[in-house]
Each structure stands twice: as structure tokens, then as C-alpha cells.
């Protein structure tokens, strides 16, 4: 690692999993090797995941099977956050309907609450987390309890999840089904809320962590809300164009191809002559169009374009999609 490598500015990486480290059962190229370089470089590592279908220990075991460094305590999950949130709102031993996995039920039990699986058990709350085995009847049970006025907590509301075969529906789609049936909305325990990131940083005693993720609406938004530096990688859900169009709260500080870029110098982005330069690429905004001198397959082109467009639209409450004009070099 050279002194000017991006990672040299941080004391820890808080990494998402799906779409950053792996997609489905397989590691993303370069990810494992990059994660193994962190400890020798004196950089801490924590995994922050919204996937509530497995326990932190199971997640850590999967990571080790892939060859990645992972101790159980390095994994901070949205199911843990949900357990902590519910325990703060309910009396000890309160019954909570589990709409999710056995791993989620375990975290609820560890939080001092009583997991149940039917509306007939008279739960006072519902916790909903991702489980690929979930069925209509599970969503129906949750709807009955939520409609009756019970507290409703979702581990996360990710609308999609990267899989080896492509992008599949995430927990947010299942939460949306219950919301449509009941007309109610849940409290959200995991990303993009800041506490999950603060817990991870505290475990690592990190003062300058970098949050790395593939999703603007969870990883980057959550990292920004936590007050940490953020980097978007292009190995999962979001693309250079969706990142360019991002609303202000979801804009990352860095744009990376994958985790290997952590160990490379990050190019300076310089403002000059009404535009922005990154490497050999330049970009400027003219009448709502981003003019880019560079090639579409160059990440520096997109970095320059993001800087130019975000400078022109500093307060975007919603995604703003500019026209692009590629001028070549």
C-alpha cells in the first residue's frame, strides 16, 4: 500500500456485504484479497449488513468460507438493531411476531423478548426481516397483527438484493406488501439509519471510518447520516448514472470500481474554468446538460461529471437526471 492510497486516510472500513463482498454464494472478484490486506495495513474491518436472514455468526462463517477475514463480533446486522430497538420500546418478555428467519427470532430472544409465530399468540409487536422462505401466509399473519395496532419494526426496507443470477426482490418488497394491506408504515431499525454504523465504528474503536456500499438508499445515505466518509462501489445495485443523479443526502464522497480501488491513489478532482477535471476527463454543466470530455467507460469521466452536476444542483431533495453530452477526448 502506498502512502497515497485511498485507504491511508482512514482507520477502518465499514463494509456492506451483498453487492460489495459477494453476490449470492460467490465472492466478487478482488473483494476477498482486498479485505485481507486491511489488517496488515493497520485498518480495522467491520461488516454492516441489512440482511436479517442469518445470524452474525453464520454471516462470519460464510465470509471465512470465502476466505475473507471475519470474527463474529465484526458483523453488525439489522436484526441486532431491530432487537435493540424493540427492547427499548417494550417490557421484558413481550411477545413479538417473527416475520422472517430463525436468525431474526434468535436476536429477538437475545434482546429479552419472546418470539412467536402466529397472531393467535397475541403479540404486541411485529418484526419483519428478509427470509427467502417467506410465504403469503407469513405476510398475512403480520398484516393481521399490524392492522390491529401492534408496534411494527422492519429490519430494513431494501427493495432489491443482488444474487448470482441478477437483482431479486428484497425485504422492502415484502414490507411494502404488508404496508399496502394495512395502510401503515413500520419503524426501520437498520440501514439507512445511523445507529447501525455508530455501533460498528464503536466496536472497532474507529474515529475515521469509511463506509463502503453498493446502494445509495441504504449504505451511502446511512453512512452520510452517521457523519462518516462514504464510497460507492459499482459491483452491486447502483450504477454510475444513478449515482450521478443521486439526491444530495445519498451522494458518496468516493466512486470506486470495486474494493481493490481502496489500495490505489484516488485521483484529485480539480475545479477550473467553470468545470471539473479528474485525470484526463473534464465535465461542465451548460443549460442543464453535463458535457463530458472523456470516454463513457472511464470512471474518471463519471467522477468529473458527478462533481460538475452536484456543484450545479447542491440542494437536490430528489434524484435529478441530467442530459449527458459525450465529447470524447
CSV table of N, CA and C in Angstrom, one decimal, residues 29-39 69 258-263:
chain,number,residue,atom,x,y,z
A,29,UNK,N,-15.1,-10.6,-7.6
A,29,UNK,CA,-13.7,-10.6,-7.9
A,29,UNK,C,-12.9,-9.5,-7.2
A,30,UNK,N,-11.8,-9.8,-6.6
A,30,UNK,CA,-10.9,-8.9,-5.9
A,30,UNK,C,-11.3,-8.5,-4.5
A,31,UNK,N,-12.5,-8.9,-4.1
A,31,UNK,CA,-13.0,-8.5,-2.8
A,31,UNK,C,-12.3,-9.1,-1.6
A,32,UNK,N,-12.2,-10.4,-1.6
A,32,UNK,CA,-11.5,-11.2,-0.5
A,32,UNK,C,-10.1,-10.7,-0.4
A,33,UNK,N,-9.4,-10.6,-1.5
A,33,UNK,CA,-8.0,-10.2,-1.4
A,33,UNK,C,-7.8,-8.9,-0.8
A,34,UNK,N,-8.7,-8.0,-1.2
A,34,UNK,CA,-8.7,-6.6,-0.7
A,34,UNK,C,-8.9,-6.6,0.8
A,35,UNK,N,-9.9,-7.3,1.3
A,35,UNK,CA,-10.2,-7.3,2.7
A,35,UNK,C,-9.1,-7.9,3.5
A,36,UNK,N,-8.4,-8.9,3.0
A,36,UNK,CA,-7.2,-9.5,3.7
A,36,UNK,C,-6.1,-8.5,3.8
A,37,UNK,N,-6.0,-7.5,3.0
A,37,UNK,CA,-4.9,-6.5,3.0
A,37,UNK,C,-5.1,-5.5,4.1
A,38,UNK,N,-6.3,-5.4,4.7
A,38,UNK,CA,-6.6,-4.3,5.6
A,38,UNK,C,-5.8,-4.4,6.9
A,39,UNK,N,-5.8,-5.6,7.5
A,39,UNK,CA,-5.2,-5.8,8.8
A,39,UNK,C,-3.7,-5.5,8.7
A,69,UNK,N,-11.4,-12.3,6.0
A,69,UNK,CA,-11.3,-12.2,7.5
A,69,UNK,C,-12.6,-11.9,8.1
A,258,UNK,N,-14.4,-1.2,-7.5
A,258,UNK,CA,-14.6,-2.3,-6.5
A,258,UNK,C,-13.6,-2.1,-5.4
A,259,UNK,N,-13.5,-3.1,-4.4
A,259,UNK,CA,-12.7,-2.9,-3.2
A,259,UNK,C,-11.3,-2.8,-3.5
A,260,UNK,N,-10.8,-3.3,-4.6
A,260,UNK,CA,-9.4,-3.1,-4.9
A,260,UNK,C,-8.9,-1.7,-5.0
A,261,UNK,N,-9.9,-0.8,-5.4
A,261,UNK,CA,-9.5,0.6,-5.5
A,261,UNK,C,-9.2,1.3,-4.2
A,262,UNK,N,-9.5,0.6,-3.1
A,262,UNK,CA,-9.1,1.2,-1.8
A,262,UNK,C,-7.6,1.3,-1.7
A,263,UNK,N,-6.9,0.4,-2.4
A,263,UNK,CA,-5.4,0.4,-2.3
A,263,UNK,C,-4.7,1.1,-3.4
